[in-house]
Amino acid sequence: MEDTKDNQTDIEVTDYDYKDINNLLKENNLSNYLNNESLKLGNILLTGPIGFLGIHILHEYLESYDGKAYCLLRSKGEMSALNRLKSQLFYYFEEDYSSLVGKRIIIIDGDITKNLNIKNEYINDIDTIINCAAVVKHFSQGTEIEDVNIGGVKNLLDFAEKHKIKFIQVSTASTIKAPLEEGAKIVEYANENMLYINQILNNKYVRSKFIAEREVLQRVSNKRVVAKIMRVGNLAPRDVDGEFQINFNTNSAMGRIKSFYMLGCVSYQQLSKSIEFSPIDDVAKAILKLIETPKECVLFHPLNNHKVLYSDLFKVMNENGLKVEACEPQKFVKVLELAENDSEKAKILTSMLAYKGSTIKPPHMPQADTEYTMQVLYRKNFEFSETSRDYISNFLNALKGRLDTTTSGLAEEEINKNLDGVSSMVFDFKKLDYISSAGLRLLLKYEKDYNQKGGLFIVNINDVIKEILSITGFDKILKIK
């Protein structure tokens, strides 16, 4: 796993003058929320609209608000930006919102790292930019992470500043939950008034999001732009139906859990710590509500305040056949070191940041405090959903590859009527425009049933479905002709 330089040599972090930002964050409090004029969301420019959070923010906006959503994304190969968006909407919601295209959904084919090339008539109609675009992998040999997560944010800020548009930066609570330097003042709960607390930023992704936050706050403190930061937590399956992100293997919380499962053990020290799972539909609702707070409210932690002890998490994992045994810290470190020296296992360990290095005692990592954010959300009649055992079990099923949960669609009923004597299956997708997660589960069910027989084959797939199969990894499971 590749690291960036540590804080001792990272003078861009350690030598920065945070005085103006710290003074700004002191005013980020409930009193200013209660005593100042709220902002209006209005029409939005949404970047990263096909990501897990971006697509849910778009859906919530379309369902609960009246404005227009200008969606900035790139075409990909032969797939237009519009078709990419429609495919993701159908995957997650089984509705592509075609009737709203050109009316409430306006597509802008572009890239946040380049000239945005947005028409003047669009610019004058945009009230708020919501930046969900990001490279979320933790390590990279090149500069892709910095180019998008820092350069892209600066580009958007320049645009917002020039045209006097509100700017919302979606960040991560990992910027404030990173391990603290040895000898630094211990911070148990990092709140919404904090930016730099001597945290170690040797993870490229976390560091890039920290620098982006600092850029936003510095411009706000200089009164150059009206902006807010939303530090999100562990983005988890929807509360309403358990739907998880299309490429769940890139999910940080899932990566951490997979790491423990792969290692087969966990230090006793970890059991008393807690983890949060923030249902993605809850997070989208919370962010849109928090945008409409006074301009003095500049930073929030919209993450689930219902925590789960790791001891309870591992209990549910064991009940679901995902065996993880508690052990002494010394044994855990030895197991971890062996895994780090295995190139394949090391790839899975990129999300396990708490035990980076070889020390028996893990570095201190603050928890993200949510008191201020929740006090605002309570007043907006919003609460995060509790994390139940059933919710966790459904979440963990993805680790075991159990994507074939029961579906009751008409297609399955029709297929099952005609299976007598069938040794192989061919699905002709010539007239199929989209496929949802339920459709993928159905395919996987029959693929397992016929894998040892004559096989299951798919023919005549379009570019939209081809991309979904590629993103989900189904192109490596299914036989496509």
Tab-separated table of C-alpha atoms in Angstrom:
chain	number	residue	atom	x	y	z
A	1	MET	CA	0.000	0.000	0.000
A	2	GLU	CA	1.459	3.316	-1.040
A	3	ASP	CA	1.443	6.225	1.412
A	4	THR	CA	2.023	9.900	0.970
A	5	LYS	CA	4.628	11.627	3.110
A	6	ASP	CA	3.967	11.806	6.843
A	7	ASN	CA	2.981	15.023	8.590
A	8	GLN	CA	6.532	15.730	9.763
A	9	THR	CA	7.544	16.502	6.155
A	10	ASP	CA	4.138	17.565	4.842
A	11	ILE	CA	4.643	21.290	5.341
A	12	GLU	CA	1.626	22.051	3.147
A	13	VAL	CA	-0.416	20.755	6.082
A	14	THR	CA	1.669	21.526	9.159
A	15	ASP	CA	2.882	25.047	8.247
A	16	TYR	CA	-0.449	26.419	7.062
A	17	ASP	CA	-1.968	29.343	8.980
A	18	TYR	CA	-5.378	28.071	10.139
A	19	LYS	CA	-6.262	31.193	12.158
A	20	ASP	CA	-8.957	32.555	9.835
A	21	ILE	CA	-10.508	29.116	9.357
A	22	ASN	CA	-10.570	28.428	13.085
A	23	ASN	CA	-12.278	31.768	13.710
A	24	LEU	CA	-14.823	30.970	11.005
A	25	LEU	CA	-15.585	27.568	12.520
A	26	LYS	CA	-16.210	29.117	15.945
A	27	GLU	CA	-19.284	30.752	14.418
A	28	ASN	CA	-20.545	27.411	13.113
A	29	ASN	CA	-23.028	26.867	15.937
A	30	LEU	CA	-26.676	26.411	16.840
A	31	SER	CA	-27.116	30.038	17.867
A	32	ASN	CA	-26.251	31.212	14.369
A	33	TYR	CA	-28.612	28.622	12.931
A	34	LEU	CA	-31.466	29.901	15.079
A	35	ASN	CA	-30.833	33.605	14.643
A	36	ASN	CA	-29.978	34.041	10.973
A	37	GLU	CA	-31.844	33.801	7.700
A	38	SER	CA	-32.002	30.390	6.053
A	39	LEU	CA	-30.758	29.869	2.510
A	40	LYS	CA	-32.869	28.459	-0.313
A	41	LEU	CA	-31.762	25.403	-2.251
A	42	GLY	CA	-33.257	26.466	-5.595
A	43	ASN	CA	-32.037	24.892	-8.831
A	44	ILE	CA	-28.946	22.736	-8.449
A	45	LEU	CA	-25.845	21.833	-10.426
A	46	LEU	CA	-25.008	18.282	-9.332
A	47	THR	CA	-21.593	16.801	-10.048
A	48	GLY	CA	-20.986	13.079	-9.692
A	49	PRO	CA	-24.695	12.354	-10.271
A	50	ILE	CA	-24.196	8.654	-11.067
A	51	GLY	CA	-22.265	7.858	-7.890
A	52	PHE	CA	-23.974	6.131	-4.963
A	53	LEU	CA	-24.602	9.379	-3.064
A	54	GLY	CA	-25.056	11.591	-6.118
A	55	ILE	CA	-27.807	9.458	-7.640
A	56	HIS	CA	-29.694	9.379	-4.308
A	57	ILE	CA	-29.391	13.143	-3.883
A	58	LEU	CA	-30.785	13.518	-7.404
A	59	HIS	CA	-33.661	11.128	-6.655
A	60	GLU	CA	-34.516	12.844	-3.378
A	61	TYR	CA	-34.370	16.242	-5.069
A	62	LEU	CA	-36.688	15.146	-7.874
A	63	GLU	CA	-39.151	13.576	-5.449
A	64	SER	CA	-39.195	16.230	-2.714
A	65	TYR	CA	-38.243	19.535	-4.370
A	66	ASP	CA	-39.583	21.496	-7.325
A	67	GLY	CA	-36.481	22.879	-9.036
A	68	LYS	CA	-34.250	21.859	-11.906
A	69	ALA	CA	-31.250	19.539	-11.586
A	70	TYR	CA	-28.384	20.314	-13.933
A	71	CYS	CA	-26.310	17.099	-13.976
A	72	LEU	CA	-22.632	17.355	-14.889
A	73	LEU	CA	-21.078	14.093	-16.085
A	74	ARG	CA	-19.038	12.755	-18.966
A	75	SER	CA	-19.960	10.577	-21.884
A	76	LYS	CA	-18.117	7.262	-21.816
A	77	GLY	CA	-17.140	5.555	-25.037
A	78	GLU	CA	-20.286	5.172	-27.119
A	79	MET	CA	-22.532	5.882	-24.128
A	80	SER	CA	-23.884	9.405	-23.886
A	81	ALA	CA	-23.951	11.225	-20.574
A	82	LEU	CA	-27.758	11.045	-20.659
A	83	ASN	CA	-27.837	7.284	-21.115
A	84	ARG	CA	-25.321	6.810	-18.311
A	85	LEU	CA	-27.545	8.789	-15.966
A	86	LYS	CA	-30.730	7.036	-17.050
A	87	SER	CA	-29.145	3.604	-16.598
A	88	GLN	CA	-28.166	4.397	-12.996
A	89	LEU	CA	-31.580	5.844	-12.188
A	90	PHE	CA	-33.215	2.690	-13.489
A	91	TYR	CA	-30.753	0.420	-11.672
A	92	TYR	CA	-31.447	1.992	-8.286
A	93	PHE	CA	-35.059	3.115	-8.658
A	94	GLU	CA	-36.489	1.186	-11.647
A	95	GLU	CA	-37.465	4.529	-13.160
A	96	ASP	CA	-35.317	6.461	-15.631
A	97	TYR	CA	-37.257	9.746	-15.312
A	98	SER	CA	-37.331	10.199	-19.109
A	99	SER	CA	-40.365	12.457	-18.794
A	100	LEU	CA	-38.295	14.967	-16.792
A	101	VAL	CA	-35.312	15.134	-19.158
A	102	GLY	CA	-35.087	18.607	-20.629
A	103	LYS	CA	-37.595	19.910	-18.101
A	104	ARG	CA	-36.267	19.205	-14.616
A	105	ILE	CA	-33.207	17.123	-15.562
A	106	ILE	CA	-30.714	18.950	-17.775
A	107	ILE	CA	-27.599	17.077	-18.845
A	108	ILE	CA	-24.252	18.877	-19.112
A	109	ASP	CA	-21.526	16.738	-20.690
A	110	GLY	CA	-18.419	17.841	-18.834
A	111	ASP	CA	-15.572	17.205	-16.388
A	112	ILE	CA	-14.942	19.118	-13.142
A	113	THR	CA	-11.193	19.195	-13.813
A	114	LYS	CA	-11.633	21.053	-17.114
A	115	ASN	CA	-13.427	24.073	-18.510
A	116	LEU	CA	-17.046	23.451	-17.553
A	117	ASN	CA	-18.446	24.971	-20.757
A	118	ILE	CA	-21.848	25.642	-19.232
A	119	LYS	CA	-24.226	27.770	-21.274
A	120	ASN	CA	-24.951	31.255	-19.908
A	121	GLU	CA	-28.667	30.518	-19.804
A	122	TYR	CA	-27.905	27.561	-17.531
A	123	ILE	CA	-25.475	29.510	-15.349
A	124	ASN	CA	-28.061	32.178	-14.648
A	125	ASP	CA	-30.537	29.496	-13.609
A	126	ILE	CA	-28.297	27.668	-11.097
A	127	ASP	CA	-28.594	28.558	-7.412
A	128	THR	CA	-26.530	25.832	-5.714
A	129	ILE	CA	-23.650	23.556	-6.741
A	130	ILE	CA	-23.525	20.186	-4.959
A	131	ASN	CA	-20.171	18.512	-5.574
A	132	CYS	CA	-20.401	14.735	-5.189
A	133	ALA	CA	-17.661	14.038	-7.742
A	134	ALA	CA	-14.576	12.388	-6.272
A	135	VAL	CA	-11.985	9.684	-6.763
A	136	VAL	CA	-12.650	7.466	-3.753
A	137	LYS	CA	-9.798	4.980	-3.965
A	138	HIS	CA	-7.340	5.418	-1.115
A	139	PHE	CA	-4.040	5.104	-2.965
A	140	SER	CA	-2.750	5.841	-6.452
A	141	GLN	CA	0.601	5.918	-8.211
A	142	GLY	CA	-0.271	9.029	-10.214
A	143	THR	CA	-2.032	12.314	-9.472
A	144	GLU	CA	-5.588	11.285	-10.367
A	145	ILE	CA	-6.803	11.601	-6.763
A	146	GLU	CA	-5.370	15.106	-6.319
A	147	ASP	CA	-6.443	16.230	-9.796
A	148	VAL	CA	-10.105	15.482	-9.112
A	149	ASN	CA	-10.445	15.870	-5.353
A	150	ILE	CA	-8.411	19.072	-5.073
A	151	GLY	CA	-8.063	20.500	-8.583
A	152	GLY	CA	-11.678	19.773	-9.452
A	153	VAL	CA	-12.905	21.458	-6.269
A	154	LYS	CA	-10.812	24.569	-6.937
A	155	ASN	CA	-12.211	24.694	-10.461
A	156	LEU	CA	-15.787	24.500	-9.178
A	157	LEU	CA	-15.072	27.091	-6.479
A	158	ASP	CA	-13.726	29.486	-9.107
A	159	PHE	CA	-16.934	28.989	-11.080
A	160	ALA	CA	-19.142	29.467	-8.001
A	161	GLU	CA	-17.215	32.567	-6.949
A	162	LYS	CA	-17.370	34.137	-10.397
A	163	HIS	CA	-21.113	33.602	-10.786
A	164	LYS	CA	-22.111	34.054	-7.110
A	165	ILE	CA	-23.523	30.538	-6.744
A	166	LYS	CA	-23.683	28.687	-3.413
A	167	PHE	CA	-21.213	25.784	-3.222
A	168	ILE	CA	-21.656	22.525	-1.285
A	169	GLN	CA	-18.650	20.232	-0.914
A	170	VAL	CA	-19.379	16.617	-0.025
A	171	SER	CA	-16.411	15.432	2.022
A	172	THR	CA	-15.697	12.558	4.381
A	173	ALA	CA	-15.611	12.261	8.150
A	174	SER	CA	-12.289	10.476	7.672
A	175	THR	CA	-10.622	13.887	7.423
A	176	ILE	CA	-11.338	14.432	11.106
A	177	LYS	CA	-11.216	10.775	12.205
A	178	ALA	CA	-7.683	10.150	10.939
A	179	PRO	CA	-5.116	8.906	13.497
A	180	LEU	CA	-3.479	11.645	15.551
A	181	GLU	CA	0.258	12.243	15.625
A	182	GLU	CA	2.127	10.754	18.541
A	183	GLY	CA	2.208	13.289	21.361
A	184	ALA	CA	-0.661	15.344	19.973
A	185	LYS	CA	-3.450	16.513	22.255
A	186	ILE	CA	-5.999	13.726	22.505
A	187	VAL	CA	-9.319	14.562	20.896
A	188	GLU	CA	-11.999	11.993	21.718
A	189	TYR	CA	-14.780	13.581	19.665
A	190	ALA	CA	-13.951	15.811	16.717
A	191	ASN	CA	-16.830	18.189	16.117
A	192	GLU	CA	-18.032	20.531	13.405
A	193	ASN	CA	-15.781	23.340	14.689
A	194	MET	CA	-12.571	21.482	13.845
A	195	LEU	CA	-10.385	21.101	10.768
A	196	TYR	CA	-6.723	20.506	11.626
A	197	ILE	CA	-6.139	18.708	14.949
A	198	ASN	CA	-2.689	17.233	14.172
A	199	GLN	CA	-4.169	14.251	12.368
A	200	ILE	CA	-1.923	12.063	10.229
A	201	LEU	CA	-2.826	12.533	6.570
A	202	ASN	CA	-0.702	9.832	4.937
A	203	ASN	CA	-3.682	8.430	3.031
A	204	LYS	CA	-3.929	10.073	-0.389
A	205	TYR	CA	-7.704	10.095	-0.508
A	206	VAL	CA	-8.174	11.497	3.017
A	207	ARG	CA	-5.447	14.077	2.503
A	208	SER	CA	-6.997	15.263	-0.754
A	209	LYS	CA	-10.392	15.700	0.900
A	210	PHE	CA	-8.772	17.591	3.796
A	211	ILE	CA	-6.997	20.001	1.422
A	212	ALA	CA	-10.275	20.515	-0.444
A	213	GLU	CA	-12.096	21.292	2.820
A	214	ARG	CA	-9.395	23.791	3.719
A	215	GLU	CA	-9.711	25.505	0.346
A	216	VAL	CA	-13.467	25.839	0.765
A	217	LEU	CA	-13.240	27.197	4.305
A	218	GLN	CA	-10.446	29.617	3.448
A	219	ARG	CA	-12.506	31.141	0.653
A	220	VAL	CA	-15.543	31.391	2.910
A	221	SER	CA	-13.471	33.086	5.629
A	222	ASN	CA	-12.239	35.561	3.004
A	223	LYS	CA	-15.885	36.181	2.015
A	224	ARG	CA	-15.223	35.082	-1.549
A	225	VAL	CA	-17.996	32.484	-1.701
A	226	VAL	CA	-20.978	31.151	0.263
A	227	ALA	CA	-20.246	27.477	0.860
A	228	LYS	CA	-20.775	24.522	3.167
A	229	ILE	CA	-19.007	21.217	3.785
A	230	MET	CA	-20.862	17.940	4.383
A	231	ARG	CA	-18.622	15.307	5.987
A	232	VAL	CA	-20.373	12.010	5.394
A	233	GLY	CA	-19.697	8.745	7.193
A	234	ASN	CA	-19.960	5.105	6.137
A	235	LEU	CA	-22.428	5.194	3.262
A	236	ALA	CA	-24.557	2.096	3.700
A	237	PRO	CA	-27.544	0.391	2.028
A	238	ARG	CA	-30.860	2.185	1.808
A	239	ASP	CA	-33.003	1.977	4.897
A	240	VAL	CA	-36.223	1.648	2.908
A	241	ASP	CA	-35.289	-1.567	1.054
A	242	GLY	CA	-31.643	-2.478	1.725
A	243	GLU	CA	-30.411	-1.581	-1.778
A	244	PHE	CA	-26.620	-1.199	-1.797
A	245	GLN	CA	-24.292	0.568	-4.175
A	246	ILE	CA	-23.685	-0.977	-7.561
A	247	ASN	CA	-19.922	-1.312	-6.963
A	248	PHE	CA	-20.045	-2.153	-3.259
A	249	ASN	CA	-16.432	-3.383	-3.265
A	250	THR	CA	-15.283	0.263	-3.352
A	251	ASN	CA	-17.212	1.066	-0.158
A	252	SER	CA	-14.834	1.982	2.674
A	253	ALA	CA	-16.841	0.422	5.514
A	254	MET	CA	-17.330	-2.743	3.489
A	255	GLY	CA	-13.591	-2.779	2.831
A	256	ARG	CA	-12.831	-2.572	6.554
A	257	ILE	CA	-15.233	-5.407	7.344
A	258	LYS	CA	-13.835	-7.497	4.480
A	259	SER	CA	-10.363	-6.958	5.932
A	260	PHE	CA	-11.331	-8.411	9.301
A	261	TYR	CA	-13.130	-11.293	7.587
A	262	MET	CA	-10.090	-12.052	5.430
A	263	LEU	CA	-7.790	-11.950	8.474
A	264	GLY	CA	-10.201	-14.138	10.436
A	265	CYS	CA	-9.439	-12.330	13.663
A	266	VAL	CA	-9.736	-9.027	15.473
A	267	SER	CA	-7.900	-7.547	18.433
A	268	TYR	CA	-9.776	-7.476	21.732
A	269	GLN	CA	-9.008	-3.739	21.752
A	270	GLN	CA	-11.274	-3.237	18.757
A	271	LEU	CA	-14.379	-4.793	20.324
A	272	SER	CA	-15.282	-1.817	22.515
A	273	LYS	CA	-15.006	0.649	19.642
A	274	SER	CA	-18.012	1.595	17.536
A	275	ILE	CA	-18.895	2.026	13.885
A	276	GLU	CA	-21.755	3.812	12.169
A	277	PHE	CA	-23.683	2.833	9.068
A	278	SER	CA	-25.431	5.742	7.365
A	279	PRO	CA	-28.288	4.613	5.079
A	280	ILE	CA	-27.736	6.351	1.766
A	281	ASP	CA	-31.340	7.564	1.450
A	282	ASP	CA	-31.116	9.146	4.911
A	283	VAL	CA	-27.840	10.889	4.036
A	284	ALA	CA	-29.277	12.346	0.822
A	285	LYS	CA	-32.286	13.750	2.699
A	286	ALA	CA	-30.092	15.173	5.463
A	287	ILE	CA	-27.726	16.942	3.055
A	288	LEU	CA	-30.528	18.652	1.152
A	289	LYS	CA	-32.073	19.837	4.417
A	290	LEU	CA	-28.737	21.111	5.757
A	291	ILE	CA	-28.042	23.121	2.607
A	292	GLU	CA	-30.984	25.345	3.524
A	293	THR	CA	-29.350	26.600	6.725
A	294	PRO	CA	-27.959	30.144	7.206
A	295	LYS	CA	-24.677	31.012	5.481
A	296	GLU	CA	-22.990	31.151	8.901
A	297	CYS	CA	-23.486	27.378	9.165
A	298	VAL	CA	-20.540	26.125	7.130
A	299	LEU	CA	-19.787	22.554	8.170
A	300	PHE	CA	-21.924	19.548	9.105
A	301	HIS	CA	-21.555	15.862	9.951
A	302	PRO	CA	-24.583	14.209	8.310
A	303	LEU	CA	-23.809	10.703	9.511
A	304	ASN	CA	-25.817	8.239	11.552
A	305	ASN	CA	-25.729	9.020	15.261
A	306	HIS	CA	-26.893	5.460	16.051
A	307	LYS	CA	-23.588	3.637	16.574
A	308	VAL	CA	-22.903	-0.112	16.597
A	309	LEU	CA	-20.252	-1.713	18.803
A	310	TYR	CA	-17.721	-3.755	16.875
A	311	SER	CA	-18.375	-6.596	19.320
A	312	ASP	CA	-22.014	-6.646	18.190
A	313	LEU	CA	-21.011	-6.378	14.539
A	314	PHE	CA	-18.697	-9.375	14.785
A	315	LYS	CA	-21.393	-11.331	16.602
A	316	VAL	CA	-23.774	-10.778	13.682
A	317	MET	CA	-20.969	-11.645	11.247
A	318	ASN	CA	-20.339	-14.957	12.995
A	319	GLU	CA	-24.057	-15.711	13.012
A	320	ASN	CA	-24.036	-15.184	9.247
A	321	GLY	CA	-21.117	-17.534	8.663
A	322	LEU	CA	-18.473	-14.815	8.423
A	323	LYS	CA	-16.106	-16.095	11.094
A	324	VAL	CA	-13.952	-13.557	12.936
A	325	GLU	CA	-12.379	-14.545	16.269
A	326	ALA	CA	-11.165	-12.132	18.936
A	327	CYS	CA	-7.501	-12.455	19.868
A	328	GLU	CA	-4.734	-10.722	21.792
A	329	PRO	CA	-3.285	-7.595	20.142
A	330	GLN	CA	0.118	-9.242	19.611
A	331	LYS	CA	-1.404	-12.076	17.601
A	332	PHE	CA	-3.511	-9.685	15.523
A	333	VAL	CA	-0.441	-7.632	14.584
A	334	LYS	CA	1.394	-10.768	13.408
A	335	VAL	CA	-1.577	-11.852	11.281
A	336	LEU	CA	-1.863	-8.353	9.849
A	337	GLU	CA	1.840	-8.169	9.005
A	338	LEU	CA	1.679	-11.474	7.144
A	339	ALA	CA	-1.319	-10.235	5.165
A	340	GLU	CA	0.404	-6.947	4.310
A	341	ASN	CA	3.248	-8.920	2.735
A	342	ASP	CA	0.798	-10.766	0.484
A	343	SER	CA	0.120	-8.585	-2.575
A	344	GLU	CA	-3.407	-9.888	-3.106
A	345	LYS	CA	-4.415	-9.574	0.552
A	346	ALA	CA	-2.783	-6.139	0.792
A	347	LYS	CA	-5.251	-4.825	-1.796
A	348	ILE	CA	-8.135	-5.691	0.523
A	349	LEU	CA	-6.431	-4.024	3.497
A	350	THR	CA	-6.406	-0.496	2.024
A	351	SER	CA	-9.495	0.465	4.031
A	352	MET	CA	-8.077	-0.744	7.342
A	353	LEU	CA	-6.440	2.506	8.422
A	354	ALA	CA	-6.611	2.106	12.197
A	355	TYR	CA	-3.840	-0.461	12.347
A	356	LYS	CA	-1.475	1.012	9.796
A	357	GLY	CA	2.064	0.093	10.747
A	358	SER	CA	3.316	-2.587	13.087
A	359	THR	CA	2.642	-1.226	16.558
A	360	ILE	CA	0.601	-3.368	18.929
A	361	LYS	CA	-1.333	-0.382	20.200
A	362	PRO	CA	-3.240	1.353	17.388
A	363	PRO	CA	-2.915	5.156	17.116
A	364	HIS	CA	-5.667	7.225	18.677
A	365	MET	CA	-8.477	8.017	16.253
A	366	PRO	CA	-11.143	10.566	17.219
A	367	GLN	CA	-14.825	9.855	16.718
A	368	ALA	CA	-16.853	12.278	14.624
A	369	ASP	CA	-19.185	14.233	16.888
A	370	THR	CA	-22.656	14.836	15.442
A	371	GLU	CA	-24.350	16.841	18.211
A	372	TYR	CA	-24.511	20.183	16.388
A	373	THR	CA	-25.623	18.591	13.108
A	374	MET	CA	-28.296	16.516	14.821
A	375	GLN	CA	-29.623	19.505	16.761
A	376	VAL	CA	-30.156	21.243	13.426
A	377	LEU	CA	-31.705	18.162	11.829
A	378	TYR	CA	-34.074	17.589	14.768
A	379	ARG	CA	-35.373	21.107	14.174
A	380	LYS	CA	-35.909	20.175	10.546
A	381	ASN	CA	-37.951	17.149	11.603
A	382	PHE	CA	-35.311	14.620	10.551
A	383	GLU	CA	-33.689	11.680	12.336
A	384	PHE	CA	-31.407	8.919	11.083
A	385	SER	CA	-32.763	5.385	11.085
A	386	GLU	CA	-31.639	3.021	13.838
A	387	THR	CA	-29.255	0.239	12.835
A	388	SER	CA	-30.996	-3.080	13.506
A	389	ARG	CA	-29.519	-6.590	13.488
A	390	ASP	CA	-31.564	-7.427	10.394
A	391	TYR	CA	-30.190	-4.372	8.627
A	392	ILE	CA	-26.615	-5.462	9.413
A	393	SER	CA	-27.324	-9.032	8.283
A	394	ASN	CA	-28.630	-7.814	4.937
A	395	PHE	CA	-25.609	-5.537	4.639
A	396	LEU	CA	-23.234	-8.437	5.289
A	397	ASN	CA	-24.836	-10.710	2.715
A	398	ALA	CA	-22.919	-8.929	-0.026
A	399	LEU	CA	-19.680	-10.206	1.527
A	400	LYS	CA	-20.800	-13.775	0.958
A	401	GLY	CA	-21.901	-13.047	-2.592
A	402	ARG	CA	-25.539	-13.668	-1.699
A	403	LEU	CA	-26.942	-11.308	-4.261
A	404	ASP	CA	-29.656	-13.792	-5.218
A	405	THR	CA	-32.280	-12.688	-2.722
A	406	THR	CA	-35.833	-13.657	-3.538
A	407	THR	CA	-37.459	-11.729	-6.357
A	408	SER	CA	-41.072	-12.009	-7.334
A	409	GLY	CA	-41.168	-10.427	-10.769
A	410	LEU	CA	-43.306	-11.603	-13.612
A	411	ALA	CA	-40.212	-12.654	-15.559
A	412	GLU	CA	-39.291	-15.242	-12.941
A	413	GLU	CA	-42.834	-16.579	-12.848
A	414	GLU	CA	-42.919	-16.954	-16.624
A	415	ILE	CA	-39.496	-18.598	-16.784
A	416	ASN	CA	-40.338	-21.089	-14.058
A	417	LYS	CA	-43.394	-22.242	-15.988
A	418	ASN	CA	-41.205	-23.507	-18.825
A	419	LEU	CA	-38.171	-25.145	-17.215
A	420	ASP	CA	-39.040	-28.835	-17.595
A	421	GLY	CA	-36.265	-30.560	-19.532
A	422	VAL	CA	-34.272	-27.342	-19.956
A	423	SER	CA	-30.492	-27.833	-19.713
A	424	SER	CA	-29.331	-24.377	-20.787
A	425	MET	CA	-30.769	-20.877	-20.979
A	426	VAL	CA	-30.343	-17.965	-23.387
A	427	PHE	CA	-31.513	-14.473	-22.450
A	428	ASP	CA	-32.017	-12.286	-25.514
A	429	PHE	CA	-31.717	-8.635	-24.431
A	430	LYS	CA	-32.392	-7.167	-27.870
A	431	LYS	CA	-35.468	-5.276	-26.646
A	432	LEU	CA	-34.166	-4.606	-23.127
A	433	ASP	CA	-33.133	-0.995	-22.500
A	434	TYR	CA	-32.141	-1.194	-18.808
A	435	ILE	CA	-31.657	-3.685	-16.026
A	436	SER	CA	-32.150	-3.099	-12.298
A	437	SER	CA	-30.523	-4.739	-9.306
A	438	ALA	CA	-33.524	-7.072	-9.046
A	439	GLY	CA	-32.897	-8.139	-12.644
A	440	LEU	CA	-29.246	-8.881	-11.869
A	441	ARG	CA	-30.236	-10.994	-8.892
A	442	LEU	CA	-32.571	-12.964	-11.101
A	443	LEU	CA	-29.806	-13.603	-13.639
A	444	LEU	CA	-27.431	-14.713	-10.914
A	445	LYS	CA	-30.023	-17.121	-9.542
A	446	TYR	CA	-30.400	-18.889	-12.895
A	447	GLU	CA	-26.668	-18.734	-13.609
A	448	LYS	CA	-26.053	-20.711	-10.413
A	449	ASP	CA	-28.820	-23.166	-11.299
A	450	TYR	CA	-27.501	-23.853	-14.816
A	451	ASN	CA	-23.767	-23.381	-14.357
A	452	GLN	CA	-23.201	-27.125	-13.995
A	453	LYS	CA	-25.637	-27.954	-16.807
A	454	GLY	CA	-25.561	-26.448	-20.260
A	455	GLY	CA	-24.955	-22.947	-18.984
A	456	LEU	CA	-26.676	-19.579	-19.148
A	457	PHE	CA	-25.953	-17.155	-21.989
A	458	ILE	CA	-26.863	-13.530	-22.703
A	459	VAL	CA	-27.053	-12.135	-26.219
A	460	ASN	CA	-27.743	-8.778	-27.857
A	461	ILE	CA	-26.911	-6.463	-24.930
A	462	ASN	CA	-26.772	-2.701	-25.478
A	463	ASP	CA	-24.078	-0.333	-24.167
A	464	VAL	CA	-26.164	0.743	-21.152
A	465	ILE	CA	-26.546	-2.812	-19.864
A	466	LYS	CA	-22.951	-3.611	-20.805
A	467	GLU	CA	-21.739	-0.813	-18.505
A	468	ILE	CA	-23.895	-1.982	-15.596
A	469	LEU	CA	-22.619	-5.551	-15.988
A	470	SER	CA	-19.077	-4.225	-16.064
A	471	ILE	CA	-19.432	-1.985	-12.998
A	472	THR	CA	-21.046	-4.757	-10.943
A	473	GLY	CA	-18.593	-7.429	-12.089
A	474	PHE	CA	-21.395	-9.486	-13.614
A	475	ASP	CA	-19.569	-9.450	-16.948
A	476	LYS	CA	-17.082	-11.865	-15.355
A	477	ILE	CA	-19.834	-14.106	-13.958
A	478	LEU	CA	-22.228	-14.308	-16.900
A	479	LYS	CA	-21.492	-15.682	-20.362
A	480	ILE	CA	-22.108	-12.852	-22.815
A	481	LYS	CA	-22.204	-13.409	-26.572
